[in-house]
């Protein structure tokens, strides 16, 4: 790559970042053994992947030469030679032809065989080659699957680039080291985008394949999360301009901080609650720093995604208690687990589904596997005495589901009572309105609950039949569609008729062009990423509903 290059994507969190790119490396290459019928085609794949791997190594070698000198750069020359090694290549070919298997498997098998051979040698220099042969093989396997490979996570803060990031991958990144996210694919309503917003990390998604082809580890980049622009290798003027923008942005954020402690009240005196959405305990600092009135959505599934096994009742109780105590009697709405679709935890061992967004997810898992649900409910009710808890259920579509949920809640409470364990009988119980069905029958659901919270992300996907993960259909996914606004309004009317309150916790709650519309509907609460709380307060305070 030479010279400055500009790429357009979609900004999902407005902020700027300047820093070096680090290409995200997926830990596990898929090297599963697959039977193939055309060995020639597999061998061609290997040779194309090798060519790409050598190209990558050449670029790394040249950069290393400039930055760390010839002696240190030599290792990449050795890697390039190893890729062309006759025995190594013969072994790959023999495995592919002899066993009729896929290239990934053959390369991995070869790597392991050679690594064992090197490791068993007496000579320390030769022993060290075991690591190298694994390294080059991983690079070839990554090239076979068209993946870029990282050169390790540097110590400094970096801009992470990935083709796309699954929520669990985003969660597992060390947030302290991430300046920004840039992805080649992905849609703005994906959980990765939501996480970036929650983490206050500038993010641009969908920069495309051209970017992926150009980008290299360590290259300097500027990320403009407002415009959705990423500049690689900026020239001095662009860099200076970007630095100025970054400073200006910090100043603006400083000004917003002056709104801390002020009310969320319109010019005509209508007030609304502004709460924050969180994914885990690390977000509480941001909630408090931005003066949110409460937590409108704690996505409890992240406790499950961060774990390798089902979080125990004690683990969950500790987490919920901590949130409640940190919020000192401010409302904390914890949503029961919303696993499934794009939020997968392997240990749930969920079957692969044709349409996972419409599959066994969220409350459907809880109702089919009540032991998991009961553990979470016990932890929640036990924690309820430590603050102002609201429990919320996701993906509701029917009255009968809600009846089943409440029957399980009653069972859990009865056993706690029997064991002499305290819980708050007045814990507010609510549901998400995130399916068109729930909105349409909101007159039936409202008398059963204390509150509704509209999940506009899923409500939009189900109402407009637009997969929220699919960036190709974003232009069809009009988040301001009249159908969605009507469903929200209908739910608001039905909530209020039945003495329930209604909030919005989907991403639309932060859309300042709709704030007035929501206030006119009588929405009682808006729950947004912590960093949007003060922006939203600023907006609310500028609205005059009587004008
Ligand atoms: C929603 O669907 O709008 C919502 C808030 O839930 P999630 O984004 O976690 O699915
Ligand atoms: Mg949802």
Coordinates of C-alpha atoms and ligand atoms in Angstrom, one line a residue:
X1 CA 0.0 0.0 0.0
X2 CA 1.3 3.4 -0.8
X3 CA -0.2 6.9 -0.2
X4 CA -3.3 8.0 1.6
X5 CA -6.5 6.0 0.9
X6 CA -10.0 6.9 2.0
X7 CA -12.8 4.3 2.5
X8 CA -16.5 4.7 3.2
X9 CA -18.5 2.6 5.6
X10 CA -21.2 3.2 8.1
X11 CA -20.5 5.1 11.3
X12 CA -22.1 3.4 14.2
X13 CA -20.6 5.4 17.0
X14 CA -19.8 9.0 16.5
X15 CA -16.3 9.8 17.7
X16 CA -12.8 10.1 16.2
X17 CA -9.8 7.9 16.5
X18 CA -6.2 8.1 15.2
X19 CA -4.0 5.1 15.6
X20 CA -2.4 2.1 14.1
X21 CA -4.4 -0.8 12.7
X22 CA -4.4 -4.2 14.3
X23 CA -6.0 -6.9 12.2
X24 CA -8.1 -9.1 14.3
X25 CA -7.0 -12.7 14.4
X26 CA -9.5 -15.4 14.8
X27 CA -8.1 -17.9 17.3
X28 CA -9.4 -21.0 15.6
X29 CA -8.9 -21.7 12.0
X30 CA -11.4 -24.3 10.7
X31 CA -9.2 -27.3 10.0
X32 CA -11.9 -29.9 10.2
X33 CA -11.4 -32.9 7.9
X34 CA -13.7 -32.9 4.9
X35 CA -13.8 -35.4 2.1
X36 CA -13.3 -33.9 -1.3
X37 CA -13.7 -35.3 -4.8
X38 CA -11.4 -33.0 -6.8
X39 CA -7.8 -33.1 -5.4
X40 CA -6.5 -31.0 -8.3
X41 CA -8.9 -28.2 -7.2
X42 CA -7.7 -28.5 -3.6
X43 CA -4.1 -28.3 -4.7
X44 CA -4.9 -25.2 -6.7
X45 CA -6.4 -23.6 -3.6
X46 CA -3.2 -24.4 -1.7
X47 CA -1.0 -22.9 -4.3
X48 CA -3.2 -19.7 -4.4
X49 CA -3.1 -19.5 -0.6
X50 CA 0.6 -19.9 -0.6
X51 CA 1.1 -17.2 -3.1
X52 CA -1.0 -14.8 -0.9
X53 CA 0.8 -15.9 2.2
X54 CA 4.2 -15.1 0.6
X55 CA 2.9 -11.7 -0.6
X56 CA 1.9 -10.9 3.0
X57 CA 5.2 -12.1 4.3
X58 CA 7.1 -10.0 1.8
X59 CA 5.2 -6.9 2.9
X60 CA 5.9 -7.7 6.5
X61 CA 9.5 -8.3 5.7
X62 CA 9.9 -5.0 4.0
X63 CA 8.3 -3.1 6.9
X64 CA 10.4 -5.0 9.4
X65 CA 13.5 -4.2 7.5
X66 CA 12.7 -0.5 7.8
X67 CA 11.6 -0.5 11.3
X68 CA 13.6 -3.2 13.1
X69 CA 16.6 -3.8 10.9
X70 CA 17.8 -6.7 8.8
X71 CA 18.7 -9.2 11.5
X72 CA 15.2 -9.1 13.0
X73 CA 13.5 -9.0 9.6
X74 CA 15.3 -12.2 8.5
X75 CA 12.8 -14.5 10.2
X76 CA 10.2 -13.4 7.6
X77 CA 12.6 -14.4 4.8
X78 CA 13.0 -17.8 6.5
X79 CA 9.2 -18.1 6.6
X80 CA 8.9 -17.4 2.9
X81 CA 11.5 -20.1 2.2
X82 CA 9.7 -22.6 4.5
X83 CA 6.5 -22.1 2.5
X84 CA 8.4 -23.3 -0.6
X85 CA 10.1 -26.2 1.1
X86 CA 9.9 -29.3 -1.0
X87 CA 9.2 -31.8 1.8
X88 CA 6.6 -29.6 3.3
X89 CA 4.8 -29.3 0.0
X90 CA 5.1 -32.9 -0.9
X91 CA 3.5 -33.8 2.4
X92 CA 0.5 -31.6 1.8
X93 CA 0.1 -33.0 -1.7
X94 CA 0.3 -36.6 -0.5
X95 CA -2.3 -36.1 2.2
X96 CA -4.7 -34.4 -0.2
X97 CA -4.3 -37.0 -2.9
X98 CA -3.9 -40.0 -0.7
X99 CA -6.8 -39.3 1.7
X100 CA -9.1 -37.2 -0.6
X101 CA -9.3 -34.5 2.0
X102 CA -9.5 -30.7 2.1
X103 CA -6.6 -28.4 1.9
X104 CA -7.0 -26.9 5.4
X105 CA -6.8 -30.3 7.0
X106 CA -3.8 -31.4 4.9
X107 CA -1.9 -28.2 5.8
X108 CA -2.7 -28.5 9.4
X109 CA -1.7 -32.2 9.5
X110 CA 1.6 -31.4 7.8
X111 CA 2.3 -28.6 10.2
X112 CA 1.7 -30.9 13.2
X113 CA 3.9 -33.7 11.8
X114 CA 6.7 -31.3 11.0
X115 CA 6.4 -29.4 14.3
X116 CA 6.7 -32.7 16.2
X117 CA 9.7 -33.7 14.1
X118 CA 11.5 -30.4 14.8
X119 CA 10.5 -30.4 18.4
X120 CA 12.1 -33.8 19.0
X121 CA 15.5 -32.7 17.5
X122 CA 18.5 -32.1 19.8
X123 CA 19.5 -28.8 18.2
X124 CA 17.8 -25.8 19.9
X125 CA 17.7 -23.9 16.6
X126 CA 15.9 -26.7 14.9
X127 CA 13.5 -27.1 17.8
X128 CA 12.5 -23.4 17.4
X129 CA 11.4 -24.2 13.8
X130 CA 8.4 -26.0 15.2
X131 CA 6.8 -22.7 16.1
X132 CA 7.7 -21.3 12.6
X133 CA 6.1 -24.2 10.7
X134 CA 2.9 -23.8 12.7
X135 CA 3.0 -20.1 12.1
X136 CA 3.4 -20.3 8.3
X137 CA 0.8 -23.1 8.2
X138 CA -1.7 -20.9 10.1
X139 CA -1.1 -18.2 7.6
X140 CA -1.7 -20.5 4.7
X141 CA -4.9 -21.8 6.4
X142 CA -6.0 -18.2 7.0
X143 CA -5.4 -17.4 3.3
X144 CA -7.3 -20.5 2.3
X145 CA -10.3 -19.1 4.1
X146 CA -9.5 -15.7 2.8
X147 CA -8.7 -14.4 6.3
X148 CA -6.1 -11.9 7.3
X149 CA -3.8 -12.8 10.1
X150 CA -2.7 -10.6 12.9
X151 CA 0.8 -10.1 14.0
X152 CA -0.1 -10.1 17.6
X153 CA -1.9 -7.6 19.8
X154 CA 0.5 -4.7 20.3
X155 CA 0.9 -3.0 23.7
X156 CA -0.3 0.4 22.5
X157 CA -4.0 1.2 21.8
X158 CA -5.0 0.2 18.3
X159 CA -7.8 0.4 15.8
X160 CA -9.1 -3.1 15.4
X161 CA -10.0 -4.3 11.9
X162 CA -11.9 -7.5 11.3
X163 CA -14.0 -8.8 8.4
X164 CA -16.8 -8.9 11.0
X165 CA -16.9 -9.5 14.7
X166 CA -19.3 -11.8 16.5
X167 CA -20.6 -10.3 19.8
X168 CA -18.6 -12.9 21.8
X169 CA -15.4 -11.8 20.0
X170 CA -16.1 -8.2 20.6
X171 CA -16.7 -8.9 24.3
X172 CA -13.5 -10.8 24.6
X173 CA -11.3 -8.0 23.2
X174 CA -9.3 -6.0 25.8
X175 CA -11.4 -2.8 25.6
X176 CA -8.5 -0.8 27.1
X177 CA -6.5 -1.4 24.0
X178 CA -9.2 -0.6 21.4
X179 CA -9.2 2.9 19.9
X180 CA -11.8 2.1 17.3
X181 CA -13.5 -0.8 15.4
X182 CA -13.5 -1.1 11.7
X183 CA -15.2 -4.0 10.0
X184 CA -15.4 -5.0 6.3
X185 CA -19.0 -6.2 6.8
X186 CA -21.7 -6.0 9.4
X187 CA -24.8 -3.9 9.8
X188 CA -25.5 -1.0 12.1
X189 CA -28.1 -2.9 14.2
X190 CA -25.8 -5.8 14.8
X191 CA -24.8 -6.5 18.4
X192 CA -21.2 -5.6 17.5
X193 CA -22.4 -2.1 16.6
X194 CA -24.4 -1.9 19.8
X195 CA -21.4 -3.0 21.8
X196 CA -19.2 -0.4 20.2
X197 CA -21.7 2.2 21.2
X198 CA -22.0 0.8 24.7
X199 CA -18.2 0.9 25.0
X200 CA -18.0 4.4 23.6
X201 CA -15.7 3.2 20.9
X202 CA -15.7 4.9 17.5
X203 CA -16.8 2.4 15.0
X204 CA -17.2 2.2 11.2
X205 CA -18.6 -0.9 9.7
X206 CA -19.0 -2.2 6.2
X207 CA -15.8 -0.6 4.7
X208 CA -15.8 -3.4 2.2
X209 CA -13.4 -5.9 0.6
X210 CA -11.2 -3.2 -1.0
X211 CA -10.3 -2.0 2.5
X212 CA -9.6 -5.6 3.6
X213 CA -7.3 -6.0 0.6
X214 CA -5.3 -2.8 1.3
X215 CA -5.1 -2.8 5.0
X216 CA -1.9 -4.0 6.8
X217 CA -1.1 -4.4 10.4
X218 CA 0.5 -1.3 11.9
X219 CA -0.5 1.1 9.3
X220 CA -1.7 4.5 10.6
X221 CA -5.3 5.3 10.2
X222 CA -7.9 7.9 11.0
X223 CA -11.5 6.8 11.9
X224 CA -14.4 9.2 11.6
X225 CA -17.3 7.5 13.3
X226 CA -19.6 10.4 12.5
X227 CA -19.1 10.2 8.7
X228 CA -18.4 6.5 8.6
X229 CA -15.0 7.2 7.0
X230 CA -11.6 5.5 7.5
X231 CA -8.4 6.9 6.1
X232 CA -5.4 4.7 5.8
X233 CA -1.9 6.3 5.8
X234 CA -3.1 9.9 6.1
X235 CA -1.0 12.7 4.7
X236 CA 0.3 15.3 7.2
X237 CA -2.6 17.8 6.4
X238 CA -5.3 15.2 6.9
X239 CA -3.7 14.0 10.1
X240 CA -3.5 17.6 11.4
X241 CA -7.1 18.1 10.5
X242 CA -8.1 14.9 12.2
X243 CA -6.2 15.9 15.4
X244 CA -8.1 19.2 15.4
X245 CA -11.5 17.4 15.1
X246 CA -10.5 15.0 17.9
X247 CA -9.7 17.9 20.2
X248 CA -13.0 19.8 19.2
X249 CA -15.0 16.6 19.9
X250 CA -13.5 16.3 23.4
X251 CA -14.4 20.0 24.0
X252 CA -18.0 19.3 22.9
X253 CA -18.2 16.3 25.2
X254 CA -17.0 18.6 28.0
X255 CA -19.8 21.0 27.3
X256 CA -22.4 18.2 27.5
X257 CA -21.0 17.3 30.9
X258 CA -22.5 20.7 32.1
X259 CA -25.9 19.0 31.7
X260 CA -25.1 16.6 34.4
X261 CA -27.5 17.0 37.3
X262 CA -30.1 18.8 35.2
X263 CA -33.6 17.4 34.6
X264 CA -34.8 15.8 31.4
X265 CA -37.6 18.3 30.9
X266 CA -39.0 19.9 27.8
X267 CA -39.5 23.7 27.4
X268 CA -43.3 23.1 28.2
X269 CA -42.5 21.0 31.3
X270 CA -43.0 17.5 30.0
X271 CA -40.5 15.2 31.6
X272 CA -39.1 11.8 30.5
X273 CA -36.8 9.4 32.2
X274 CA -33.5 8.8 30.5
X275 CA -31.9 5.5 31.4
X276 CA -28.9 3.6 30.0
X277 CA -28.3 0.3 28.4
X278 CA -25.5 -1.9 29.6
X279 CA -24.0 -5.3 28.7
X280 CA -22.0 -5.9 31.9
X281 CA -20.6 -4.5 35.1
X282 CA -17.8 -2.6 33.3
X283 CA -20.4 -0.2 31.8
X284 CA -21.6 1.0 35.2
X285 CA -18.9 3.6 35.4
X286 CA -20.1 5.1 32.1
X287 CA -23.7 5.0 33.3
X288 CA -22.8 7.0 36.4
X289 CA -20.4 9.3 34.6
X290 CA -23.1 10.3 32.2
X291 CA -25.7 10.8 34.9
X292 CA -28.3 8.3 33.6
X293 CA -31.4 8.1 35.8
X294 CA -31.3 4.3 35.9
X295 CA -30.5 1.3 33.8
X296 CA -33.2 0.6 31.3
X297 CA -31.7 -2.6 29.8
X298 CA -29.0 -4.8 31.3
X299 CA -28.4 -7.4 28.6
X300 CA -27.8 -10.3 31.0
X301 CA -26.9 -12.6 28.2
X302 CA -23.4 -11.1 28.2
X303 CA -22.8 -12.8 31.5
X304 CA -23.4 -16.0 29.7
X305 CA -21.4 -15.1 26.6
X306 CA -18.3 -14.2 28.7
X307 CA -18.4 -17.6 30.4
X308 CA -17.3 -21.0 29.2
X309 CA -20.2 -22.7 31.1
X310 CA -23.5 -21.7 32.5
X311 CA -22.9 -18.9 35.1
X312 CA -24.0 -20.3 38.5
X313 CA -26.7 -18.8 40.6
X314 CA -24.0 -17.3 42.9
X315 CA -22.1 -15.7 40.0
X316 CA -25.2 -14.2 38.7
X317 CA -26.4 -13.1 42.1
X318 CA -23.1 -11.3 42.7
X319 CA -23.3 -9.5 39.4
X320 CA -26.9 -8.4 39.8
X321 CA -26.3 -7.3 43.4
X322 CA -23.3 -5.2 42.3
X323 CA -25.3 -3.4 39.7
X324 CA -28.2 -2.7 42.0
X325 CA -25.9 -1.5 44.8
X326 CA -23.9 0.7 42.5
X327 CA -27.0 2.4 41.2
X328 CA -28.2 3.1 44.8
X329 CA -31.9 2.7 44.5
X330 CA -32.1 4.0 40.9
X331 CA -34.2 1.7 38.7
X332 CA -32.2 -1.3 37.2
X333 CA -34.0 -3.3 34.6
X334 CA -32.4 -6.7 34.1
X335 CA -33.5 -8.6 31.0
X336 CA -33.4 -12.3 31.3
X337 CA -31.1 -14.1 29.0
X338 CA -31.5 -13.4 25.3
X339 CA -29.2 -16.0 23.9
X340 CA -29.6 -17.4 20.4
X341 CA -29.5 -15.9 16.9
X342 CA -26.3 -13.9 16.7
X343 CA -25.6 -14.3 20.4
X344 CA -24.3 -17.9 20.7
X345 CA -22.6 -19.5 23.6
X346 CA -21.2 -23.0 22.6
X347 CA -22.1 -24.7 25.8
X348 CA -25.8 -24.2 25.2
X349 CA -25.3 -26.7 22.4
X350 CA -28.0 -25.1 20.3
X351 CA -28.7 -26.8 17.0
X352 CA -27.9 -25.0 13.8
X353 CA -31.0 -23.4 12.5
X354 CA -32.2 -22.1 9.1
X355 CA -33.6 -18.9 10.6
X356 CA -31.9 -18.4 14.0
X357 CA -33.5 -15.0 14.5
X358 CA -36.8 -16.7 14.4
X359 CA -35.7 -19.8 16.1
X360 CA -35.1 -21.2 19.5
X361 CA -33.8 -18.0 21.2
X362 CA -34.3 -15.9 24.3
X363 CA -37.5 -16.7 26.3
X364 CA -38.1 -19.8 24.1
X365 CA -34.9 -21.3 25.4
X366 CA -35.9 -20.4 29.0
X367 CA -39.3 -22.0 28.6
X368 CA -37.9 -25.2 27.0
X369 CA -35.1 -25.4 29.5
X370 CA -36.6 -24.1 32.7
X371 CA -33.7 -25.2 34.9
X372 CA -31.5 -22.5 33.2
X373 CA -34.4 -20.0 33.6
X374 CA -35.0 -20.8 37.3
X375 CA -31.3 -20.4 38.2
X376 CA -31.4 -16.9 36.7
X377 CA -34.7 -16.0 38.3
X378 CA -33.5 -17.2 41.7
X379 CA -30.4 -15.0 41.4
X380 CA -32.5 -12.0 40.3
X381 CA -35.1 -12.3 43.1
X382 CA -32.4 -12.8 45.7
X383 CA -30.7 -9.7 44.4
X384 CA -34.0 -7.7 44.4
X385 CA -33.6 -6.7 48.0
X386 CA -30.4 -4.7 47.2
X387 CA -31.9 -2.0 45.1
X388 CA -34.7 -1.0 42.8
X389 CA -35.0 -4.0 40.4
X390 CA -37.2 -4.5 37.4
X391 CA -37.2 -7.9 35.6
X392 CA -37.9 -8.0 31.9
X393 CA -38.5 -10.8 29.5
X394 CA -37.4 -10.7 25.8
X395 CA -39.1 -12.0 22.6
X396 CA -42.6 -12.2 24.0
X397 CA -45.3 -13.1 21.5
X398 CA -48.3 -14.3 23.5
X399 CA -50.3 -14.2 26.7
X400 CA -49.8 -17.9 27.3
X401 CA -46.1 -17.5 27.3
X402 CA -46.3 -14.8 29.8
X403 CA -48.6 -17.0 32.0
X404 CA -46.0 -19.7 31.9
X405 CA -43.3 -17.3 32.8
X406 CA -45.2 -16.0 35.8
X407 CA -46.0 -19.5 36.9
X408 CA -42.2 -20.3 37.0
X409 CA -41.6 -17.0 38.8
X410 CA -44.1 -18.0 41.4
X411 CA -42.5 -21.4 41.8
X412 CA -39.1 -19.7 42.3
X413 CA -40.4 -17.2 44.8
X414 CA -42.2 -20.0 46.7
X415 CA -39.0 -22.0 47.1
X416 CA -37.1 -18.9 48.2
X417 CA -39.8 -18.2 50.8
X418 CA -39.6 -21.8 52.0
X419 CA -35.8 -21.5 52.3
X420 CA -36.2 -18.3 54.3
X421 CA -34.4 -16.3 51.6
X422 CA -35.5 -12.6 51.2
X423 CA -36.8 -11.1 48.0
X424 CA -38.7 -8.1 47.1
X425 CA -42.4 -9.0 46.4
X426 CA -42.8 -5.6 44.6
X427 CA -40.1 -6.2 42.0
X428 CA -41.5 -4.6 38.8
X429 CA -42.1 -7.1 36.1
X430 CA -42.1 -6.1 32.4
X431 CA -41.7 -7.4 28.9
X432 CA -40.0 -6.3 25.8
X433 CA -42.2 -5.3 22.9
X434 CA -40.0 -6.5 20.1
X435 CA -42.2 -8.7 18.0
X436 CA -45.1 -7.3 16.0
X437 CA -47.3 -9.9 17.8
X438 CA -46.6 -8.3 21.2
X439 CA -47.4 -4.8 20.0
X440 CA -50.6 -6.0 18.3
X441 CA -51.9 -7.7 21.5
X442 CA -50.4 -5.1 23.8
X443 CA -54.0 -4.5 25.1
X444 CA -53.9 -8.1 26.4
X445 CA -50.4 -8.0 27.7
X446 CA -50.4 -4.6 29.5
X447 CA -52.8 -5.7 32.3
X448 CA -50.3 -8.5 33.2
X449 CA -47.2 -6.4 33.6
X450 CA -45.8 -3.2 35.3
X451 CA -44.0 -2.0 32.2
X452 CA -43.3 -2.4 28.5
X453 CA -39.9 -1.7 26.9
X454 CA -39.9 -1.5 23.2
X455 CA -37.0 -3.3 21.5
X456 CA -36.9 -1.4 18.2
X457 CA -34.0 -3.4 16.9
X458 CA -35.9 -6.6 16.7
X459 CA -39.3 -5.0 16.2
X460 CA -37.9 -3.4 13.1
X461 CA -36.4 -6.6 11.8
X462 CA -39.6 -8.6 12.3
X463 CA -42.0 -5.9 11.2
X464 CA -40.1 -5.1 8.0
X465 CA -38.8 -8.6 7.4
X466 CA -35.3 -7.3 7.4
X467 CA -32.6 -9.4 8.9
X468 CA -30.7 -7.0 11.3
X469 CA -27.5 -8.8 10.6
X470 CA -27.6 -8.4 6.8
X471 CA -25.9 -5.2 5.7
X472 CA -27.0 -5.7 2.1
X473 CA -30.6 -4.9 2.9
X474 CA -30.1 -1.9 5.1
X475 CA -31.5 0.4 2.4
X476 CA -34.8 -1.5 2.8
X477 CA -34.8 -1.3 6.5
X478 CA -36.4 2.1 7.2
X479 CA -36.2 2.5 10.9
X480 CA -38.7 5.4 10.7
X481 CA -41.2 3.2 8.9
X482 CA -44.8 4.2 9.7
X483 CA -45.6 0.6 10.7
X484 CA -43.0 0.6 13.4
X485 CA -44.1 4.0 14.8
X486 CA -47.7 2.9 14.8
X487 CA -46.8 -0.3 16.7
X488 CA -45.0 1.8 19.3
X489 CA -47.8 4.2 19.6
X490 CA -50.4 1.4 19.9
X491 CA -48.3 -0.2 22.7
X492 CA -48.0 3.2 24.5
X493 CA -51.8 3.7 24.4
X494 CA -52.4 0.2 25.7
X495 CA -49.8 0.4 28.4
X496 CA -51.2 3.7 29.8
X497 CA -54.8 2.5 29.6
X498 CA -53.8 -0.4 31.9
X499 CA -51.7 1.5 34.3
X500 CA -48.3 0.3 33.0
X501 CA -45.5 2.5 31.9
X502 CA -43.6 2.3 28.6
X503 CA -40.0 2.8 27.6
X504 CA -37.9 2.3 24.5
X505 CA -34.6 0.5 24.9
X506 CA -33.8 -0.3 21.2
X507 CA -31.3 1.8 19.3
X508 CA -34.1 4.1 18.0
X509 CA -34.4 5.6 21.5
X510 CA -31.2 7.5 20.7
X511 CA -32.4 8.8 17.4
X512 CA -32.7 12.5 18.2
X513 CA -34.9 13.1 15.1
X514 CA -37.6 10.9 16.8
X515 CA -37.3 12.3 20.3
X516 CA -40.2 14.7 19.8
X517 CA -42.4 12.0 18.2
X518 CA -41.7 9.7 21.2
X519 CA -42.6 12.4 23.7
X520 CA -45.8 13.1 21.8
X521 CA -46.7 9.4 22.1
X522 CA -46.3 9.7 25.8
X523 CA -43.2 7.4 26.1
X524 CA -42.2 7.5 29.7
X525 CA -38.6 6.4 29.4
X526 CA -35.8 6.2 26.8
X527 CA -32.9 3.9 27.4
X528 CA -29.8 4.5 25.4
X529 CA -26.0 3.7 25.4
X530 CA -24.4 5.6 28.3
X531 CA -22.6 8.0 26.0
X532 CA -26.0 9.2 24.5
X533 CA -27.6 10.1 27.8
X534 CA -26.5 13.7 27.9
X535 CA -27.0 14.2 24.1
X536 CA -30.5 13.0 24.6
X537 CA -31.0 15.3 27.6
X538 CA -29.8 18.2 25.6
X539 CA -32.4 17.3 22.9
X540 CA -35.2 16.9 25.3
X541 CA -34.5 20.3 26.9
X542 CA -34.7 22.0 23.5
X543 CA -38.2 20.6 22.6
X544 CA -41.4 22.5 23.1
X545 CA -44.4 20.3 22.7
X546 CA -46.8 23.3 22.9
X547 CA -45.1 25.2 20.2
Ligands
LIG1 C1 -34.0 -4.8 20.7 O1 -34.3 -5.8 20.0 O2 -34.3 -3.6 20.3 C2 -33.3 -4.9 21.9 C3 -33.1 -3.9 22.7 O3 -32.7 -6.1 22.2 P1 -31.4 -6.7 21.5 O4 -30.8 -5.5 20.7 O5 -30.5 -7.1 22.6 O6 -31.9 -7.8 20.7
LIG2 MG1 -34.0 -7.7 20.9

